Amino acid sequence: MYGNHDTETALVPDEGDSERQAEFDALIADDQRIEPRDWMPDAYRRTLIRQVAQHAHSEIIGMQPEGNWITRAPSLRRKAILIAKVQDEGGHGLYLYSACETLGVDREDLLDRLHGGRQKYSSIFNYPALTWADVGAIGWLVDGAAIMNQVALCRCSYGPYARAMIRICKEESFHQRQGFEILHTLAHGTPAQKEMAQDAVNRFWAPALMMFGPPDDASPHSAQSMAWGIKRFSNDELRQRFVDMSVPQAEVLGLSLPDPDLRWNDERGHYDSGELDWDEFARVISGDGPCNAQRMSRRIRAHEDGAWVREAAQAYAAKQAARTLEVAAS
Ligand code: BYC
């Protein structure tokens, strides 16, 4: 089992709230959106805070593996595109922290939970970006997997999260294409470039499949999250869709996917694929992946280095507020 079970008391309605619970249930049953002003069960709120915060953390930690290549991008054009992409990820973090704050939590508190290891971020960002081709593989596979998951979240029952997802998905689509284009260029370049592209795909394929979370029968949160309309598809359903989508794309790239068990299954109408190493996944999400320590120490250092910016912004906001009061009083 992979999750924090004590953070949620799902399936147990809040006592004394039966009328409001019935209204909430009716909205969910009618596929309507829940908005910040609406009453919601505590467990629904906590589940959303957990998921949206982890998602926000993934976006800002996800800036690191690719940010590492900005100074070494192979051309000015590639550098400009990569800078824009990494900035987009920072922006996604901001939309998501804002969406999370509508649930009544404070951003500073969420960052404390991340820095103290009390909230997770996506497993994928604990793998290193070793070569320029990794930037392509991250765009194609990591952003590709993220889109597959996030398009479904555009229909999430919680309004602010669903609306944030719409814009994020548009930007992620551009990211995926730029990754595909990097790999396509390398795969059609010199033999050494093609080898580098293949090596990147070999290393990122399985970790990208793990982004969808543990198998359904080992996913503690899925059933309740689907009943609440937070998740629309199970982890395995989305993973399968991603495999089905990626196989023809790999053919266009002229690269292979590193799975000897990958083959079309006529009966199922899907590709079959090999078992993933779920022990590795468990290790990575519990802090023991190849880059966990480095990712966290750099994140904490960036947060500390940015303290003066937050203080300056607060001092400016306080000054503006005082001026507004003065004007109102005069
Ligand atoms: N990594 O019951 P489950 C991006 C945890 S960033 C780490 O299936 P749930 C990008 C899970 O949290 C895109 N932990 O949970 C940025 C839970 O632990 P806790 C990131 C994982 O929530 C920069 C436990 O395992 N996308 O696009 O129903 C550059 C049990 O799992 C992972 C999102 O965050 C994992 N992969 O389903 C490029 C999408 N998987 O919380 C690109 C939003 C599971 O009890 N999130 N866990 O301690 C979701 O859709 C869902 O939260 C998940 C998991 C499908 C990930």
Coordinates of C-alpha atoms and ligand atoms in Angstrom, one line a residue:
M1 CA 0.0 0.0 0.0
Y2 CA 1.3 3.4 -0.9
G3 CA -0.8 6.2 0.6
N4 CA -1.5 8.2 3.8
H5 CA -4.7 6.7 5.0
D6 CA -5.0 8.7 8.2
T7 CA -5.4 11.9 6.2
E8 CA -8.8 11.0 5.0
T9 CA -11.9 9.5 6.6
A10 CA -13.6 8.9 3.3
L11 CA -17.0 7.2 3.2
V12 CA -17.9 8.6 6.7
P13 CA -20.4 11.5 6.4
D14 CA -19.8 14.4 8.8
E15 CA -22.2 14.1 11.7
G16 CA -25.0 16.7 11.9
D17 CA -24.5 17.7 8.3
S18 CA -27.0 15.3 6.7
E19 CA -29.0 18.0 4.9
R20 CA -26.0 19.7 3.4
Q21 CA -24.5 16.3 2.7
A22 CA -27.6 15.5 0.7
E23 CA -27.3 18.7 -1.3
F24 CA -23.6 17.9 -2.0
D25 CA -24.4 14.3 -3.0
A26 CA -27.1 15.6 -5.3
L27 CA -24.7 18.1 -7.0
I28 CA -22.2 15.2 -7.5
A29 CA -24.8 12.9 -8.8
D30 CA -26.0 15.5 -11.2
D31 CA -22.4 16.0 -12.4
Q32 CA -22.4 19.7 -11.3
R33 CA -19.4 21.6 -10.0
I34 CA -18.6 22.2 -6.4
E35 CA -17.4 25.7 -5.8
P36 CA -15.4 27.2 -2.9
R37 CA -18.5 28.8 -1.4
D38 CA -20.4 25.5 -1.3
W39 CA -20.5 23.2 1.7
M40 CA -18.4 20.1 1.2
P41 CA -17.6 17.1 3.4
D42 CA -14.3 17.4 5.2
A43 CA -12.9 14.3 3.6
Y44 CA -13.7 15.7 0.1
R45 CA -11.8 18.9 1.0
R46 CA -8.9 17.0 2.5
T47 CA -8.6 14.7 -0.6
L48 CA -8.6 17.7 -2.9
I49 CA -6.0 19.6 -0.8
R50 CA -3.8 16.5 -0.9
Q51 CA -4.1 16.0 -4.6
V52 CA -4.0 19.6 -5.8
A53 CA -1.1 20.4 -3.5
Q54 CA 0.9 17.4 -4.7
H55 CA 0.1 18.4 -8.2
A56 CA 1.4 22.0 -7.5
H57 CA 4.5 20.6 -5.9
S58 CA 5.1 18.4 -8.9
E59 CA 5.0 21.4 -11.2
I60 CA 7.6 23.4 -9.3
I61 CA 9.9 20.4 -8.5
G62 CA 9.5 19.5 -12.2
M63 CA 11.3 22.7 -13.2
Q64 CA 14.6 21.2 -11.9
P65 CA 15.4 18.3 -14.3
E66 CA 14.9 20.5 -17.4
G67 CA 16.1 23.7 -15.8
N68 CA 19.4 21.9 -15.5
W69 CA 19.7 21.9 -19.3
I70 CA 19.0 25.6 -19.9
T71 CA 22.6 26.6 -19.9
R72 CA 23.6 23.6 -22.1
A73 CA 20.8 23.7 -24.7
P74 CA 22.3 23.0 -28.1
S75 CA 21.2 26.3 -29.8
L76 CA 19.8 29.7 -29.0
R77 CA 16.4 28.6 -30.4
R78 CA 16.3 25.5 -28.2
K79 CA 17.4 27.5 -25.2
A80 CA 14.5 30.1 -25.7
I81 CA 12.0 27.3 -26.1
L82 CA 13.2 25.5 -23.0
I83 CA 13.2 28.6 -20.9
A84 CA 9.6 29.3 -21.9
K85 CA 8.7 25.7 -21.0
V86 CA 10.3 25.8 -17.6
Q87 CA 8.6 29.1 -16.9
D88 CA 5.2 27.6 -17.9
E89 CA 5.8 24.8 -15.2
G90 CA 6.3 27.5 -12.6
G91 CA 3.1 29.2 -13.8
H92 CA 1.2 25.9 -13.5
G93 CA 2.4 25.7 -9.9
L94 CA 1.0 29.2 -9.2
Y95 CA -2.4 28.4 -10.7
L96 CA -2.5 25.2 -8.7
Y97 CA -1.4 26.7 -5.4
S98 CA -4.1 29.4 -5.9
A99 CA -6.7 26.7 -6.7
C100 CA -5.6 24.9 -3.5
E101 CA -5.9 28.1 -1.4
T102 CA -9.6 28.2 -2.3
L103 CA -10.0 25.1 -0.1
G104 CA -8.9 27.2 2.9
V105 CA -5.2 26.3 3.2
D106 CA -2.3 28.7 3.1
R107 CA 0.4 28.5 0.5
E108 CA 3.1 28.9 3.0
D109 CA 1.7 25.9 4.9
L110 CA 1.6 23.8 1.8
L111 CA 5.2 24.6 1.1
D112 CA 6.1 23.7 4.7
R113 CA 4.4 20.3 4.2
L114 CA 6.4 19.7 1.0
H115 CA 9.7 20.8 2.6
G116 CA 9.1 18.7 5.6
G117 CA 8.3 15.6 3.5
R118 CA 4.7 15.5 4.6
Q119 CA 3.3 15.9 1.1
K120 CA 4.5 14.2 -2.0
Y121 CA 5.3 15.3 -5.6
S122 CA 5.4 13.1 -8.7
S123 CA 7.8 10.2 -8.6
I124 CA 9.0 11.0 -12.1
F125 CA 11.0 14.1 -11.0
N126 CA 13.3 11.9 -8.9
Y127 CA 15.0 10.6 -12.0
P128 CA 17.9 12.5 -13.5
A129 CA 18.0 14.3 -16.9
L130 CA 21.4 13.0 -18.0
T131 CA 21.5 14.1 -21.7
W132 CA 19.9 16.6 -24.0
A133 CA 17.8 13.8 -25.4
D134 CA 16.3 13.5 -21.9
V135 CA 14.7 16.9 -22.4
G136 CA 13.0 15.5 -25.4
A137 CA 11.9 12.3 -23.6
I138 CA 10.6 14.4 -20.7
G139 CA 8.5 16.5 -23.1
W140 CA 7.2 13.6 -25.1
L141 CA 6.6 11.0 -22.3
V142 CA 6.3 13.0 -19.1
D143 CA 4.2 15.8 -20.4
G144 CA 2.4 13.3 -22.6
A145 CA 1.5 11.2 -19.5
A146 CA 0.6 14.4 -17.6
I147 CA -1.8 15.5 -20.3
M148 CA -3.5 12.1 -20.4
N149 CA -4.1 12.4 -16.7
Q150 CA -5.0 16.1 -16.7
V151 CA -7.5 16.2 -19.6
A152 CA -9.6 13.9 -17.5
L153 CA -9.1 16.4 -14.5
C154 CA -10.6 19.2 -16.6
R155 CA -13.9 17.5 -15.7
C156 CA -13.1 17.2 -12.0
S157 CA -16.0 18.0 -9.7
Y158 CA -14.2 20.9 -8.0
G159 CA -14.5 24.0 -10.1
P160 CA -11.2 25.9 -9.4
Y161 CA -9.1 22.7 -10.0
A162 CA -11.0 21.8 -13.2
R163 CA -10.7 25.4 -14.6
A164 CA -6.9 25.5 -13.8
M165 CA -6.5 22.3 -15.7
I166 CA -7.9 23.7 -18.9
R167 CA -5.2 26.2 -19.3
I168 CA -2.5 23.9 -18.1
C169 CA -3.5 21.2 -20.6
K170 CA -3.2 23.7 -23.5
E171 CA 0.3 24.6 -22.4
E172 CA 1.3 20.9 -21.8
S173 CA 0.2 20.1 -25.3
F174 CA 2.8 22.5 -26.6
H175 CA 5.4 21.0 -24.3
Q176 CA 4.7 17.5 -25.5
R177 CA 5.1 18.5 -29.1
Q178 CA 8.4 20.3 -28.4
G179 CA 9.7 17.1 -26.7
F180 CA 8.5 14.9 -29.7
E181 CA 10.2 17.3 -32.1
I182 CA 13.5 17.2 -30.2
L183 CA 13.4 13.4 -30.2
H184 CA 12.4 13.3 -33.9
T185 CA 15.4 15.5 -34.8
L186 CA 17.8 13.4 -32.8
A187 CA 16.3 10.1 -34.1
H188 CA 16.8 11.3 -37.7
G189 CA 20.3 12.7 -37.0
T190 CA 23.6 10.9 -36.7
P191 CA 23.8 7.3 -35.3
A192 CA 25.1 8.7 -32.0
Q193 CA 22.2 11.1 -31.8
K194 CA 19.7 8.4 -32.5
E195 CA 21.4 6.2 -29.8
M196 CA 21.1 9.1 -27.3
A197 CA 17.4 9.5 -28.1
Q198 CA 16.8 5.7 -27.7
D199 CA 18.7 5.7 -24.4
A200 CA 16.5 8.5 -23.1
V201 CA 13.3 6.7 -24.0
N202 CA 14.7 3.5 -22.5
R203 CA 15.2 5.2 -19.2
F204 CA 12.0 7.3 -19.1
W205 CA 9.4 4.8 -20.4
A206 CA 8.7 2.8 -17.2
P207 CA 8.9 5.9 -14.8
A208 CA 6.5 7.7 -17.1
L209 CA 4.0 4.8 -16.8
M210 CA 4.4 5.0 -13.0
M211 CA 3.2 8.6 -13.0
F212 CA -0.4 7.2 -13.2
G213 CA 0.0 5.8 -9.7
P214 CA -0.2 2.3 -8.3
P215 CA -2.3 -0.4 -10.0
D216 CA -6.0 0.0 -9.3
D217 CA -6.1 -2.9 -6.8
A218 CA -3.4 -1.2 -4.7
S219 CA -4.7 2.4 -5.0
P220 CA -6.2 3.4 -1.7
H221 CA -7.8 6.6 -2.8
S222 CA -9.1 5.8 -6.3
A223 CA -12.6 4.4 -5.5
Q224 CA -13.6 7.3 -3.3
S225 CA -12.1 9.9 -5.6
M226 CA -14.0 8.5 -8.5
A227 CA -17.2 8.4 -6.6
W228 CA -16.7 12.1 -5.8
G229 CA -15.9 12.9 -9.5
I230 CA -12.4 14.1 -8.6
K231 CA -10.9 11.4 -10.7
R232 CA -12.8 10.4 -13.8
F233 CA -10.8 7.3 -14.8
S234 CA -8.8 4.9 -12.8
N235 CA -5.0 4.8 -12.7
D236 CA -4.8 1.6 -14.9
E237 CA -7.3 3.0 -17.4
L238 CA -5.3 6.1 -18.0
R239 CA -2.0 4.1 -18.1
Q240 CA -3.5 1.9 -20.8
R241 CA -4.6 4.8 -22.9
F242 CA -1.2 6.3 -22.6
V243 CA 0.4 3.0 -23.8
D244 CA -2.0 2.8 -26.7
M245 CA -1.3 6.4 -27.7
S246 CA 2.5 6.1 -27.4
V247 CA 3.1 3.0 -29.5
P248 CA 2.2 4.6 -32.9
Q249 CA 4.1 7.7 -31.9
A250 CA 7.2 5.7 -31.2
E251 CA 6.9 4.2 -34.6
V252 CA 6.8 7.7 -36.2
L253 CA 9.9 8.6 -34.2
G254 CA 11.7 5.4 -35.4
L255 CA 12.4 4.5 -31.7
S256 CA 11.5 1.4 -29.8
L257 CA 9.8 1.2 -26.4
P258 CA 11.8 -0.9 -23.9
D259 CA 9.2 -3.6 -23.1
P260 CA 9.5 -7.1 -24.6
D261 CA 5.9 -7.8 -23.6
L262 CA 4.5 -4.9 -25.5
R263 CA 2.1 -6.3 -28.2
W264 CA -1.3 -5.6 -29.7
N265 CA -4.1 -7.7 -28.2
D266 CA -6.9 -8.1 -30.7
E267 CA -9.3 -9.5 -28.2
R268 CA -8.9 -6.5 -25.8
G269 CA -8.4 -3.9 -28.5
H270 CA -5.4 -2.6 -26.6
Y271 CA -1.7 -3.1 -26.3
D272 CA -0.6 -5.5 -23.6
S273 CA 2.5 -4.4 -21.6
G274 CA 4.9 -5.9 -19.1
E275 CA 4.6 -5.6 -15.3
L276 CA 6.2 -2.5 -13.8
D277 CA 8.7 -2.6 -10.9
W278 CA 6.3 -1.5 -8.2
D279 CA 9.0 -1.9 -5.5
E280 CA 11.0 0.7 -7.3
F281 CA 7.9 3.0 -7.3
A282 CA 7.4 2.5 -3.6
R283 CA 11.1 3.3 -2.9
V284 CA 11.0 6.5 -5.1
I285 CA 7.8 7.9 -3.5
S286 CA 9.1 7.2 0.0
G287 CA 12.2 9.4 -0.6
D288 CA 14.7 6.8 -1.8
G289 CA 14.9 7.6 -5.6
P290 CA 18.0 8.6 -7.5
C291 CA 17.5 12.4 -7.1
N292 CA 15.0 12.8 -4.1
A293 CA 17.6 14.4 -1.8
Q294 CA 19.0 16.7 -4.4
R295 CA 15.5 17.9 -5.6
M296 CA 14.4 18.7 -2.0
S297 CA 17.6 20.4 -1.0
R298 CA 17.5 22.6 -4.1
R299 CA 13.8 23.4 -3.6
I300 CA 14.4 24.4 0.1
R301 CA 17.4 26.5 -0.9
A302 CA 15.4 28.3 -3.7
H303 CA 12.7 29.0 -1.1
E304 CA 15.2 30.5 1.4
D305 CA 16.9 32.5 -1.3
G306 CA 13.5 33.9 -2.3
A307 CA 12.6 35.1 1.2
W308 CA 13.5 38.7 0.5
V309 CA 11.2 38.8 -2.5
R310 CA 8.3 37.6 -0.4
E311 CA 9.1 40.1 2.3
A312 CA 9.4 42.9 -0.2
A313 CA 6.1 42.0 -1.8
Q314 CA 4.4 41.9 1.7
A315 CA 5.9 45.3 2.7
Y316 CA 4.7 46.8 -0.6
A317 CA 1.2 45.3 -0.2
A318 CA 1.0 46.6 3.4
K319 CA 2.1 50.1 2.3
Q320 CA -0.6 50.0 -0.5
A321 CA -3.3 48.9 2.0
A322 CA -2.3 51.7 4.4
R323 CA -2.5 54.3 1.6
T324 CA -5.9 53.0 0.6
L325 CA -7.1 53.4 4.3
E326 CA -5.6 56.9 4.4
V327 CA -7.5 57.9 1.2
A328 CA -10.7 56.4 2.5
A329 CA -10.4 58.3 5.8
S330 CA -9.6 61.7 4.2
Ligands
BYC1 N1 4.2 10.0 -7.7 O1 -4.4 6.0 -4.2 P1 -3.5 6.6 -5.2 C1 3.8 17.8 -14.9 C2 0.8 8.4 -4.2 S1 3.6 17.4 -13.2 C3 4.1 10.2 -6.3 O2 -3.6 6.1 -6.6 P2 -4.6 9.1 -6.0 C4 5.1 18.3 -15.3 C5 -0.5 9.1 -3.9 O3 -0.4 10.5 -3.8 C6 2.1 16.4 -13.3 N2 3.2 9.8 -5.5 O4 -3.7 8.2 -5.1 C7 5.7 19.3 -14.5 C8 -0.9 8.4 -2.6 O5 -0.1 8.9 -1.5 P3 -0.7 9.9 -0.4 C9 1.8 15.8 -11.9 C10 2.2 9.1 -6.1 O6 -4.3 10.5 -5.5 C11 7.0 19.8 -14.9 C12 -0.5 7.0 -2.9 O7 0.6 7.1 -3.8 N3 0.4 15.4 -12.1 O8 2.9 17.6 -15.6 O9 -6.0 8.7 -6.0 C13 7.6 19.3 -16.0 C14 -1.6 6.1 -3.4 O10 -2.0 6.4 -4.7 C15 2.2 8.8 -7.5 C16 -0.4 15.2 -11.1 O11 -0.1 15.5 -9.9 C17 3.2 9.3 -8.3 N4 3.3 9.1 -9.6 O12 -4.0 9.0 -7.5 C18 6.9 18.4 -16.9 C19 -1.8 14.8 -11.4 N5 1.1 8.1 -7.8 O13 -1.2 11.1 -1.0 C20 5.6 17.9 -16.5 C21 -2.8 15.0 -10.3 C22 0.4 7.9 -6.6 O14 -1.8 9.1 0.3 N6 -2.9 13.8 -9.4 N7 1.1 8.5 -5.6 O15 0.5 10.1 0.5 C23 -3.6 12.7 -9.7 O16 -4.2 12.5 -10.7 C24 -3.6 11.6 -8.6 O17 -3.2 12.1 -7.4 C25 -2.6 10.4 -9.0 C26 -2.7 9.4 -7.8 C27 -3.2 9.6 -10.2 C28 -1.2 10.8 -9.2

